Amino acid sequence: MLRLWIYDGELSDPYKEFFVVEPELRPSTDPRRLATSVWEDKYTLEDVMVPSIITQDFAKKVFLIGKSLNFIRYGCGDSGWVEAYSKESSKELRYGDTASLETSIDEAYKATMARLIHLMDDKFRLFDHLHALKKYLLLGQGDFIALLMESLASNLDRPANSQYRHTLTAQLEHAIRASNAQYDSPDVLRRLDARMLELSHGEIGWDCFTLEYKIDAPVDVVITPWGSTQYLKVFNFLWRVKRVEFSLGSTWRRCMTGARGVLGSVDDKVGADWKRARCVIAEMIHFVSQLQYYILFEVIESSWDQLQASISKPGCTLDDLIEAHTKYLNSITHKGLLGSSTSSQSSSISKPEEGFLSQLHQILKITLAYKDAVDGLYSFSVAEFTRRQELSAKIETRTAQGQWGVSERDLLSFRHSAAHRVASASSSFSFTPNVAATADEVATPTSLANHDLTTDDHMLPALRTRLRDLSAEFRSRLNILLGDLAYQPDVDMRFLGVVMNFNDVYEPARRRKTAGASSRDKERAKRKAPPSSGSSDPQSQQREVRKERKDINAQ
């Protein structure tokens, strides 16, 4: 039985005497795990059946040899190599000849492991697929992601039920051809696809869009269905962060361009509002940039380096590859504030990372709402600018005709038409002004300052209240997030709070426990506090993290 197992990968055990067992497929088996059953579930090692003449490590090595040969034959379709290997390497095993047995097992182990890793690398391109997943689903290919987002922006602003598959795939193809992604192998590019997730009522395209990378057997024993789900989870979060960065960048460019033209001409009315709005937008851009840098570099790149080091070790087995890849995804989801990825934890146990993900989604939602309010302020400013131009032209026309100024009827007419323009522009945010005009080109008579010529008596106060409330909520939620980060046991997560508040402009505040919290929960929270936390003040925590990070860099 041992000889047939280690040289042919076949299990011949009619009376259930061998320590390798082929379990029966139970109906309750999770259908999502059927793809991985070829490697993980087809055979199991029964510890109680291991003979006393061999050790547990020796039995595990024997188990891996036969399982690898069986997988090479049936999973990888390389039965020819297994048969040739069996003819060349098959030896007679004698009972009691322990030295020869160990030598034979070691030789078979090295040969089968090397062949299996060679097949996964050369024939099935496992490492190319891992790299492609990092580039496309973890946003490592920056030029491709930027082009894809820019080309899809107008489509994804529409409702999700109005998105068409051919439009998404066409824009995906455009982003591939116009970026360095075009130089990837055709096998990698054909696996990349754009699709919409399950639709919900009222959602827009941004909420449902996702990229998908198709994995076939036998690579799916490493990149399991669970792993593909984790990749999609990370992509959806990073895509949302990128979307916020894209939206804030567009609004910031329009504000900076308009400040030299349209906005400058109405500075007497909304100048203070724009000064505050630009400051808050700068804060939001800083937050999104630091969050994006932390996840892409401090988390993903460092975890990728650890994965590369693990799979490059001599004597690496397929089990080592699976374990290293699982650890890689766990590190990304945990340190990337995306929630715990282990399914063994009970749902009743509170997970602080889930709180982080909820907080980040709320902050990003507030950021997008603030961006929409700023667009409304811009539309108001454009309408005010246009009204002043029209009124100035009307005065010049009447003066040239020998008439004096404007009448009360003209003022009411201008006010009504301007209010209509503000309402229509605020609803669509698609008004495109002539930003080339400057304040010197607008002839606004000084007599206009003595009249109450507001375009809408309620629009501007409502916008100011909206901007002020969103700004206060953003800062409040960010203070709570920074306070929670200051008490994390992982130094990189604590350092994220430090870089977000490097100049101590925020006041981190830790959320208080509920009144019904048990003493055991409080004790658990104390044990989770980092060893270096000598003070309960979050700002003191951040100063200690700076010192700790500096010591680490020095070492």
PDB file of C-alpha atoms in Angstrom, residues 220-505:
ATOM      1  CA  ASP A 220      -8.450  27.543  -7.595  1.00  0.00           C
ATOM      2  CA  VAL A 221      -6.893  25.297  -4.944  1.00  0.00           C
ATOM      3  CA  VAL A 222      -4.708  28.299  -4.019  1.00  0.00           C
ATOM      4  CA  ILE A 223      -7.009  31.161  -5.036  1.00  0.00           C
ATOM      5  CA  THR A 224     -10.129  29.605  -3.563  1.00  0.00           C
ATOM      6  CA  PRO A 225     -13.699  30.948  -3.925  1.00  0.00           C
ATOM      7  CA  TRP A 226     -13.250  32.413  -0.446  1.00  0.00           C
ATOM      8  CA  GLY A 227     -10.069  34.136  -1.646  1.00  0.00           C
ATOM      9  CA  SER A 228     -11.848  35.539  -4.725  1.00  0.00           C
ATOM     10  CA  THR A 229     -14.533  36.953  -2.426  1.00  0.00           C
ATOM     11  CA  GLN A 230     -11.855  38.637  -0.305  1.00  0.00           C
ATOM     12  CA  TYR A 231     -10.289  40.184  -3.412  1.00  0.00           C
ATOM     13  CA  LEU A 232     -13.676  41.577  -4.487  1.00  0.00           C
ATOM     14  CA  LYS A 233     -14.230  42.924  -0.990  1.00  0.00           C
ATOM     15  CA  VAL A 234     -10.924  44.798  -1.034  1.00  0.00           C
ATOM     16  CA  PHE A 235     -11.507  46.053  -4.593  1.00  0.00           C
ATOM     17  CA  ASN A 236     -14.963  47.435  -3.796  1.00  0.00           C
ATOM     18  CA  PHE A 237     -13.606  49.377  -0.831  1.00  0.00           C
ATOM     19  CA  LEU A 238     -10.551  50.711  -2.708  1.00  0.00           C
ATOM     20  CA  TRP A 239     -12.751  51.593  -5.684  1.00  0.00           C
ATOM     21  CA  ARG A 240     -14.966  53.673  -3.398  1.00  0.00           C
ATOM     22  CA  VAL A 241     -11.936  55.454  -1.937  1.00  0.00           C
ATOM     23  CA  LYS A 242     -10.664  56.113  -5.476  1.00  0.00           C
ATOM     24  CA  ARG A 243     -14.064  57.439  -6.473  1.00  0.00           C
ATOM     25  CA  VAL A 244     -14.034  59.913  -3.569  1.00  0.00           C
ATOM     26  CA  GLU A 245     -10.503  60.979  -4.494  1.00  0.00           C
ATOM     27  CA  PHE A 246     -11.568  61.450  -8.139  1.00  0.00           C
ATOM     28  CA  SER A 247     -14.643  63.494  -7.167  1.00  0.00           C
ATOM     29  CA  LEU A 248     -12.762  65.703  -4.708  1.00  0.00           C
ATOM     30  CA  GLY A 249      -9.992  66.269  -7.254  1.00  0.00           C
ATOM     31  CA  SER A 250     -12.483  67.345  -9.922  1.00  0.00           C
ATOM     32  CA  THR A 251     -14.239  69.737  -7.529  1.00  0.00           C
ATOM     33  CA  TRP A 252     -10.926  71.150  -6.312  1.00  0.00           C
ATOM     34  CA  ARG A 253      -9.730  71.855  -9.871  1.00  0.00           C
ATOM     35  CA  ARG A 254     -13.001  73.578 -10.746  1.00  0.00           C
ATOM     36  CA  CYS A 255     -12.849  75.715  -7.604  1.00  0.00           C
ATOM     37  CA  MET A 256      -9.243  76.741  -8.262  1.00  0.00           C
ATOM     38  CA  THR A 257      -9.990  77.582 -11.897  1.00  0.00           C
ATOM     39  CA  GLY A 258     -13.174  79.442 -11.026  1.00  0.00           C
ATOM     40  CA  ALA A 259     -11.406  81.475  -8.324  1.00  0.00           C
ATOM     41  CA  ARG A 260      -9.569  83.355 -11.092  1.00  0.00           C
ATOM     42  CA  GLY A 261     -12.764  84.131 -12.940  1.00  0.00           C
ATOM     43  CA  VAL A 262     -16.385  83.547 -11.995  1.00  0.00           C
ATOM     44  CA  LEU A 263     -15.871  83.132  -8.256  1.00  0.00           C
ATOM     45  CA  GLY A 264     -13.628  86.159  -8.017  1.00  0.00           C
ATOM     46  CA  SER A 265     -16.362  88.411  -9.378  1.00  0.00           C
ATOM     47  CA  VAL A 266     -18.800  87.440  -6.606  1.00  0.00           C
ATOM     48  CA  ASP A 267     -16.217  87.433  -3.829  1.00  0.00           C
ATOM     49  CA  ASP A 268     -18.075  90.162  -1.966  1.00  0.00           C
ATOM     50  CA  LYS A 269     -21.030  87.841  -1.455  1.00  0.00           C
ATOM     51  CA  VAL A 270     -19.667  84.282  -1.172  1.00  0.00           C
ATOM     52  CA  GLY A 271     -15.932  84.843  -0.690  1.00  0.00           C
ATOM     53  CA  ALA A 272     -15.964  83.768   2.962  1.00  0.00           C
ATOM     54  CA  ASP A 273     -18.021  80.680   2.093  1.00  0.00           C
ATOM     55  CA  TRP A 274     -15.516  79.616  -0.544  1.00  0.00           C
ATOM     56  CA  LYS A 275     -12.600  80.121   1.799  1.00  0.00           C
ATOM     57  CA  ARG A 276     -14.147  77.766   4.344  1.00  0.00           C
ATOM     58  CA  ALA A 277     -15.174  75.274   1.651  1.00  0.00           C
ATOM     59  CA  ARG A 278     -11.660  75.108   0.205  1.00  0.00           C
ATOM     60  CA  CYS A 279     -10.193  74.478   3.647  1.00  0.00           C
ATOM     61  CA  VAL A 280     -12.604  71.613   4.323  1.00  0.00           C
ATOM     62  CA  ILE A 281     -12.026  70.085   0.877  1.00  0.00           C
ATOM     63  CA  ALA A 282      -8.273  70.220   1.533  1.00  0.00           C
ATOM     64  CA  GLU A 283      -8.846  68.351   4.823  1.00  0.00           C
ATOM     65  CA  MET A 284     -10.886  65.697   3.033  1.00  0.00           C
ATOM     66  CA  ILE A 285      -8.286  65.289   0.282  1.00  0.00           C
ATOM     67  CA  HIS A 286      -5.604  64.838   2.953  1.00  0.00           C
ATOM     68  CA  PHE A 287      -7.703  62.189   4.719  1.00  0.00           C
ATOM     69  CA  VAL A 288      -8.408  60.226   1.519  1.00  0.00           C
ATOM     70  CA  SER A 289      -4.772  60.448   0.372  1.00  0.00           C
ATOM     71  CA  GLN A 290      -3.401  59.163   3.684  1.00  0.00           C
ATOM     72  CA  LEU A 291      -5.978  56.362   3.834  1.00  0.00           C
ATOM     73  CA  GLN A 292      -5.182  55.321   0.285  1.00  0.00           C
ATOM     74  CA  TYR A 293      -1.421  55.449   0.863  1.00  0.00           C
ATOM     75  CA  TYR A 294      -1.743  53.360   4.016  1.00  0.00           C
ATOM     76  CA  ILE A 295      -3.790  50.581   2.393  1.00  0.00           C
ATOM     77  CA  LEU A 296      -1.878  50.439  -0.903  1.00  0.00           C
ATOM     78  CA  PHE A 297       1.657  50.669   0.494  1.00  0.00           C
ATOM     79  CA  GLU A 298       1.772  50.026   4.227  1.00  0.00           C
ATOM     80  CA  VAL A 299      -0.664  47.104   3.993  1.00  0.00           C
ATOM     81  CA  ILE A 300      -0.803  45.595   0.489  1.00  0.00           C
ATOM     82  CA  GLU A 301       2.819  46.126  -0.575  1.00  0.00           C
ATOM     83  CA  SER A 302       4.283  44.934   2.723  1.00  0.00           C
ATOM     84  CA  SER A 303       1.983  41.893   2.738  1.00  0.00           C
ATOM     85  CA  TRP A 304       2.941  41.188  -0.874  1.00  0.00           C
ATOM     86  CA  ASP A 305       6.638  41.205   0.056  1.00  0.00           C
ATOM     87  CA  GLN A 306       5.925  38.686   2.810  1.00  0.00           C
ATOM     88  CA  LEU A 307       4.008  36.497   0.360  1.00  0.00           C
ATOM     89  CA  GLN A 308       6.871  36.597  -2.139  1.00  0.00           C
ATOM     90  CA  ALA A 309       9.361  35.659   0.564  1.00  0.00           C
ATOM     91  CA  SER A 310       7.198  32.734   1.684  1.00  0.00           C
ATOM     92  CA  ILE A 311       6.652  31.208  -1.763  1.00  0.00           C
ATOM     93  CA  SER A 312      10.299  31.669  -2.766  1.00  0.00           C
ATOM     94  CA  LYS A 313      11.661  29.451  -0.010  1.00  0.00           C
ATOM     95  CA  PRO A 314      13.371  26.241  -1.182  1.00  0.00           C
ATOM     96  CA  GLY A 315      11.249  23.168  -0.678  1.00  0.00           C
ATOM     97  CA  CYS A 316       7.989  25.128  -0.770  1.00  0.00           C
ATOM     98  CA  THR A 317       4.958  22.845  -1.073  1.00  0.00           C
ATOM     99  CA  LEU A 318       1.467  23.487  -2.353  1.00  0.00           C
ATOM    100  CA  ASP A 319       0.223  23.541   1.232  1.00  0.00           C
ATOM    101  CA  ASP A 320       2.805  26.238   1.958  1.00  0.00           C
ATOM    102  CA  LEU A 321       1.487  28.227  -1.021  1.00  0.00           C
ATOM    103  CA  ILE A 322      -2.095  27.934   0.192  1.00  0.00           C
ATOM    104  CA  GLU A 323      -1.144  28.922   3.726  1.00  0.00           C
ATOM    105  CA  ALA A 324       0.963  31.886   2.570  1.00  0.00           C
ATOM    106  CA  HIS A 325      -1.814  33.164   0.298  1.00  0.00           C
ATOM    107  CA  THR A 326      -4.418  32.822   3.057  1.00  0.00           C
ATOM    108  CA  LYS A 327      -2.148  34.717   5.440  1.00  0.00           C
ATOM    109  CA  TYR A 328      -1.656  37.391   2.760  1.00  0.00           C
ATOM    110  CA  LEU A 329      -5.413  37.958   2.404  1.00  0.00           C
ATOM    111  CA  ASN A 330      -5.971  37.892   6.161  1.00  0.00           C
ATOM    112  CA  SER A 331      -3.285  40.535   6.630  1.00  0.00           C
ATOM    113  CA  ILE A 332      -4.840  42.800   3.989  1.00  0.00           C
ATOM    114  CA  THR A 333      -8.364  42.553   5.352  1.00  0.00           C
ATOM    115  CA  HIS A 334      -7.338  42.929   8.995  1.00  0.00           C
ATOM    116  CA  LYS A 335      -4.700  45.675   8.743  1.00  0.00           C
ATOM    117  CA  GLY A 336      -6.653  47.340   5.916  1.00  0.00           C
ATOM    118  CA  LEU A 337      -9.575  47.978   8.317  1.00  0.00           C
ATOM    119  CA  LEU A 338     -11.848  45.770   6.222  1.00  0.00           C
ATOM    120  CA  GLY A 339     -12.990  43.360   8.919  1.00  0.00           C
ATOM    121  CA  SER A 340     -11.954  39.946  10.123  1.00  0.00           C
ATOM    122  CA  SER A 341     -11.607  37.350   7.396  1.00  0.00           C
ATOM    123  CA  THR A 342     -11.579  34.198   9.539  1.00  0.00           C
ATOM    124  CA  SER A 343     -14.780  32.247   9.410  1.00  0.00           C
ATOM    125  CA  SER A 344     -14.084  30.373  12.612  1.00  0.00           C
ATOM    126  CA  GLN A 345     -14.865  33.298  14.858  1.00  0.00           C
ATOM    127  CA  SER A 346     -18.303  33.435  16.330  1.00  0.00           C
ATOM    128  CA  SER A 347     -20.611  36.090  15.021  1.00  0.00           C
ATOM    129  CA  SER A 348     -21.498  37.026  18.578  1.00  0.00           C
ATOM    130  CA  ILE A 349     -17.961  38.230  19.247  1.00  0.00           C
ATOM    131  CA  SER A 350     -17.553  41.902  18.466  1.00  0.00           C
ATOM    132  CA  LYS A 351     -14.912  42.677  15.886  1.00  0.00           C
ATOM    133  CA  PRO A 352     -13.376  46.160  16.055  1.00  0.00           C
ATOM    134  CA  GLU A 353     -12.381  46.032  12.385  1.00  0.00           C
ATOM    135  CA  GLU A 354     -16.042  45.901  11.355  1.00  0.00           C
ATOM    136  CA  GLY A 355     -16.480  49.134  13.259  1.00  0.00           C
ATOM    137  CA  PHE A 356     -13.604  50.655  11.321  1.00  0.00           C
ATOM    138  CA  LEU A 357     -15.157  49.697   7.984  1.00  0.00           C
ATOM    139  CA  SER A 358     -18.498  51.188   9.002  1.00  0.00           C
ATOM    140  CA  GLN A 359     -16.793  54.389  10.168  1.00  0.00           C
ATOM    141  CA  LEU A 360     -14.841  54.720   6.930  1.00  0.00           C
ATOM    142  CA  HIS A 361     -17.959  54.225   4.816  1.00  0.00           C
ATOM    143  CA  GLN A 362     -19.767  56.921   6.791  1.00  0.00           C
ATOM    144  CA  ILE A 363     -16.866  59.355   6.439  1.00  0.00           C
ATOM    145  CA  LEU A 364     -16.642  58.721   2.675  1.00  0.00           C
ATOM    146  CA  LYS A 365     -20.408  59.201   2.394  1.00  0.00           C
ATOM    147  CA  ILE A 366     -20.153  62.535   4.205  1.00  0.00           C
ATOM    148  CA  THR A 367     -17.295  63.531   1.901  1.00  0.00           C
ATOM    149  CA  LEU A 368     -19.383  62.892  -1.213  1.00  0.00           C
ATOM    150  CA  ALA A 369     -22.322  64.794   0.305  1.00  0.00           C
ATOM    151  CA  TYR A 370     -20.031  67.741   1.031  1.00  0.00           C
ATOM    152  CA  LYS A 371     -18.740  67.625  -2.537  1.00  0.00           C
ATOM    153  CA  ASP A 372     -22.349  67.833  -3.806  1.00  0.00           C
ATOM    154  CA  ALA A 373     -23.018  70.801  -1.505  1.00  0.00           C
ATOM    155  CA  VAL A 374     -19.905  72.555  -2.841  1.00  0.00           C
ATOM    156  CA  ASP A 375     -21.176  71.931  -6.373  1.00  0.00           C
ATOM    157  CA  GLY A 376     -24.420  73.589  -5.302  1.00  0.00           C
ATOM    158  CA  LEU A 377     -22.475  76.588  -3.997  1.00  0.00           C
ATOM    159  CA  TYR A 378     -20.616  76.762  -7.301  1.00  0.00           C
ATOM    160  CA  SER A 379     -23.887  76.723  -9.245  1.00  0.00           C
ATOM    161  CA  PHE A 380     -25.208  79.516  -7.001  1.00  0.00           C
ATOM    162  CA  SER A 381     -22.052  81.553  -7.616  1.00  0.00           C
ATOM    163  CA  VAL A 382     -22.325  81.049 -11.386  1.00  0.00           C
ATOM    164  CA  ALA A 383     -25.973  82.120 -11.351  1.00  0.00           C
ATOM    165  CA  GLU A 384     -25.087  85.217  -9.325  1.00  0.00           C
ATOM    166  CA  PHE A 385     -22.252  86.003 -11.722  1.00  0.00           C
ATOM    167  CA  THR A 386     -24.566  85.627 -14.734  1.00  0.00           C
ATOM    168  CA  ARG A 387     -27.257  87.786 -13.133  1.00  0.00           C
ATOM    169  CA  ARG A 388     -24.796  90.587 -12.499  1.00  0.00           C
ATOM    170  CA  GLN A 389     -23.542  90.431 -16.062  1.00  0.00           C
ATOM    171  CA  GLU A 390     -27.063  90.605 -17.458  1.00  0.00           C
ATOM    172  CA  LEU A 391     -28.052  93.439 -15.133  1.00  0.00           C
ATOM    173  CA  SER A 392     -24.924  95.381 -16.008  1.00  0.00           C
ATOM    174  CA  ALA A 393     -25.636  94.923 -19.725  1.00  0.00           C
ATOM    175  CA  LYS A 394     -29.227  96.084 -19.169  1.00  0.00           C
ATOM    176  CA  ILE A 395     -28.048  99.237 -17.403  1.00  0.00           C
ATOM    177  CA  GLU A 396     -25.591 100.041 -20.177  1.00  0.00           C
ATOM    178  CA  THR A 397     -28.278  99.524 -22.823  1.00  0.00           C
ATOM    179  CA  ARG A 398     -30.795 101.786 -21.050  1.00  0.00           C
ATOM    180  CA  THR A 399     -28.130 104.419 -20.395  1.00  0.00           C
ATOM    181  CA  ALA A 400     -27.180 104.432 -24.097  1.00  0.00           C
ATOM    182  CA  GLN A 401     -30.850 105.014 -24.900  1.00  0.00           C
ATOM    183  CA  GLY A 402     -30.952 108.033 -22.640  1.00  0.00           C
ATOM    184  CA  GLN A 403     -32.859 106.319 -19.869  1.00  0.00           C
ATOM    185  CA  TRP A 404     -31.800 106.202 -16.231  1.00  0.00           C
ATOM    186  CA  GLY A 405     -30.802 102.879 -14.539  1.00  0.00           C
ATOM    187  CA  VAL A 406     -33.290 100.050 -14.263  1.00  0.00           C
ATOM    188  CA  SER A 407     -36.859  99.904 -13.108  1.00  0.00           C
ATOM    189  CA  GLU A 408     -38.365  97.868 -10.262  1.00  0.00           C
ATOM    190  CA  ARG A 409     -39.963  95.591 -12.842  1.00  0.00           C
ATOM    191  CA  ASP A 410     -36.536  94.842 -14.298  1.00  0.00           C
ATOM    192  CA  LEU A 411     -35.165  93.920 -10.866  1.00  0.00           C
ATOM    193  CA  LEU A 412     -38.047  91.530 -10.182  1.00  0.00           C
ATOM    194  CA  SER A 413     -37.639  89.970 -13.622  1.00  0.00           C
ATOM    195  CA  PHE A 414     -33.930  89.424 -13.127  1.00  0.00           C
ATOM    196  CA  ARG A 415     -34.496  87.980  -9.652  1.00  0.00           C
ATOM    197  CA  HIS A 416     -37.056  85.486 -10.950  1.00  0.00           C
ATOM    198  CA  SER A 417     -34.940  84.330 -13.892  1.00  0.00           C
ATOM    199  CA  ALA A 418     -31.793  84.029 -11.728  1.00  0.00           C
ATOM    200  CA  ALA A 419     -33.629  81.964  -9.105  1.00  0.00           C
ATOM    201  CA  HIS A 420     -34.795  79.630 -11.871  1.00  0.00           C
ATOM    202  CA  ARG A 421     -31.218  79.228 -13.112  1.00  0.00           C
ATOM    203  CA  VAL A 422     -29.947  78.438  -9.613  1.00  0.00           C
ATOM    204  CA  ALA A 423     -32.623  75.794  -9.059  1.00  0.00           C
ATOM    205  CA  SER A 424     -31.993  74.087 -12.408  1.00  0.00           C
ATOM    206  CA  ALA A 425     -28.208  74.220 -12.040  1.00  0.00           C
ATOM    207  CA  SER A 426     -28.290  72.926  -8.460  1.00  0.00           C
ATOM    208  CA  SER A 427     -30.404  69.949  -9.476  1.00  0.00           C
ATOM    209  CA  SER A 428     -27.991  68.758 -12.178  1.00  0.00           C
ATOM    210  CA  PHE A 429     -24.649  70.419 -11.346  1.00  0.00           C
ATOM    211  CA  SER A 430     -23.966  70.472 -15.054  1.00  0.00           C
ATOM    212  CA  PHE A 431     -23.787  74.208 -15.626  1.00  0.00           C
ATOM    213  CA  THR A 432     -20.509  75.043 -17.374  1.00  0.00           C
ATOM    214  CA  PRO A 433     -19.631  78.721 -17.013  1.00  0.00           C
ATOM    215  CA  ASN A 434     -17.251  80.776 -19.073  1.00  0.00           C
ATOM    216  CA  VAL A 435     -14.394  80.624 -16.593  1.00  0.00           C
ATOM    217  CA  ALA A 436     -12.193  82.750 -18.823  1.00  0.00           C
ATOM    218  CA  ALA A 437     -14.032  85.862 -17.672  1.00  0.00           C
ATOM    219  CA  THR A 438     -12.339  87.853 -14.934  1.00  0.00           C
ATOM    220  CA  ALA A 439     -13.573  90.295 -12.365  1.00  0.00           C
ATOM    221  CA  ASP A 440     -12.271  93.233 -14.428  1.00  0.00           C
ATOM    222  CA  GLU A 441     -14.412  92.166 -17.406  1.00  0.00           C
ATOM    223  CA  VAL A 442     -17.633  92.302 -15.340  1.00  0.00           C
ATOM    224  CA  ALA A 443     -19.038  95.810 -15.253  1.00  0.00           C
ATOM    225  CA  THR A 444     -20.928  95.886 -11.955  1.00  0.00           C
ATOM    226  CA  PRO A 445     -22.080  99.403 -11.018  1.00  0.00           C
ATOM    227  CA  THR A 446     -21.596 100.511  -7.443  1.00  0.00           C
ATOM    228  CA  SER A 447     -25.268 101.367  -7.272  1.00  0.00           C
ATOM    229  CA  LEU A 448     -26.037  97.615  -7.306  1.00  0.00           C
ATOM    230  CA  ALA A 449     -24.539  97.271  -3.849  1.00  0.00           C
ATOM    231  CA  ASN A 450     -27.365  99.385  -2.422  1.00  0.00           C
ATOM    232  CA  HIS A 451     -30.066  97.012  -3.656  1.00  0.00           C
ATOM    233  CA  ASP A 452     -31.029  93.599  -2.254  1.00  0.00           C
ATOM    234  CA  LEU A 453     -30.629  91.713  -5.514  1.00  0.00           C
ATOM    235  CA  THR A 454     -30.170  88.185  -4.167  1.00  0.00           C
ATOM    236  CA  THR A 455     -30.961  85.474  -6.694  1.00  0.00           C
ATOM    237  CA  ASP A 456     -32.720  83.374  -4.074  1.00  0.00           C
ATOM    238  CA  ASP A 457     -33.377  84.496  -0.505  1.00  0.00           C
ATOM    239  CA  HIS A 458     -33.332  80.910   0.803  1.00  0.00           C
ATOM    240  CA  MET A 459     -30.726  79.143  -1.361  1.00  0.00           C
ATOM    241  CA  LEU A 460     -27.567  80.663   0.115  1.00  0.00           C
ATOM    242  CA  PRO A 461     -28.495  80.286   3.832  1.00  0.00           C
ATOM    243  CA  ALA A 462     -29.515  76.677   3.188  1.00  0.00           C
ATOM    244  CA  LEU A 463     -26.200  75.963   1.437  1.00  0.00           C
ATOM    245  CA  ARG A 464     -24.250  77.563   4.267  1.00  0.00           C
ATOM    246  CA  THR A 465     -26.077  75.476   6.867  1.00  0.00           C
ATOM    247  CA  ARG A 466     -25.556  72.311   4.844  1.00  0.00           C
ATOM    248  CA  LEU A 467     -21.830  72.947   4.399  1.00  0.00           C
ATOM    249  CA  ARG A 468     -21.361  73.801   8.063  1.00  0.00           C
ATOM    250  CA  ASP A 469     -23.211  70.713   9.306  1.00  0.00           C
ATOM    251  CA  LEU A 470     -21.375  68.319   6.987  1.00  0.00           C
ATOM    252  CA  SER A 471     -18.017  69.828   7.924  1.00  0.00           C
ATOM    253  CA  ALA A 472     -18.752  69.434  11.639  1.00  0.00           C
ATOM    254  CA  GLU A 473     -19.942  65.824  11.164  1.00  0.00           C
ATOM    255  CA  PHE A 474     -16.838  64.959   9.127  1.00  0.00           C
ATOM    256  CA  ARG A 475     -14.530  66.283  11.818  1.00  0.00           C
ATOM    257  CA  SER A 476     -16.507  64.609  14.609  1.00  0.00           C
ATOM    258  CA  ARG A 477     -16.413  61.183  12.945  1.00  0.00           C
ATOM    259  CA  LEU A 478     -12.757  61.574  12.074  1.00  0.00           C
ATOM    260  CA  ASN A 479     -11.939  62.385  15.700  1.00  0.00           C
ATOM    261  CA  ILE A 480     -13.650  59.145  16.773  1.00  0.00           C
ATOM    262  CA  LEU A 481     -11.782  57.148  14.115  1.00  0.00           C
ATOM    263  CA  LEU A 482      -8.440  58.606  15.220  1.00  0.00           C
ATOM    264  CA  GLY A 483      -9.254  57.858  18.847  1.00  0.00           C
ATOM    265  CA  ASP A 484     -10.027  54.211  18.032  1.00  0.00           C
ATOM    266  CA  LEU A 485      -6.868  53.834  15.921  1.00  0.00           C
ATOM    267  CA  ALA A 486      -4.716  55.115  18.785  1.00  0.00           C
ATOM    268  CA  TYR A 487      -5.536  52.023  20.862  1.00  0.00           C
ATOM    269  CA  GLN A 488      -4.926  49.320  18.258  1.00  0.00           C
ATOM    270  CA  PRO A 489      -2.295  46.675  19.072  1.00  0.00           C
ATOM    271  CA  ASP A 490      -0.868  46.835  15.528  1.00  0.00           C
ATOM    272  CA  VAL A 491       1.720  49.614  15.229  1.00  0.00           C
ATOM    273  CA  ASP A 492       0.910  50.266  11.549  1.00  0.00           C
ATOM    274  CA  MET A 493      -2.769  50.848  12.348  1.00  0.00           C
ATOM    275  CA  ARG A 494      -1.805  53.250  15.130  1.00  0.00           C
ATOM    276  CA  PHE A 495       0.614  55.017  12.793  1.00  0.00           C
ATOM    277  CA  LEU A 496      -2.253  55.615  10.326  1.00  0.00           C
ATOM    278  CA  GLY A 497      -3.870  57.800  12.977  1.00  0.00           C
ATOM    279  CA  VAL A 498      -0.569  59.608  13.461  1.00  0.00           C
ATOM    280  CA  VAL A 499      -0.104  60.535   9.798  1.00  0.00           C
ATOM    281  CA  MET A 500      -3.727  61.659   9.517  1.00  0.00           C
ATOM    282  CA  ASN A 501      -3.202  63.978  12.486  1.00  0.00           C
ATOM    283  CA  PHE A 502       0.482  64.805  12.091  1.00  0.00           C
ATOM    284  CA  ASN A 503       0.030  68.440  13.141  1.00  0.00           C
ATOM    285  CA  ASP A 504      -2.476  67.724  15.971  1.00  0.00           C
ATOM    286  CA  VAL A 505      -5.203  69.737  14.280  1.00  0.00           C
TER     287      VAL A 505
END
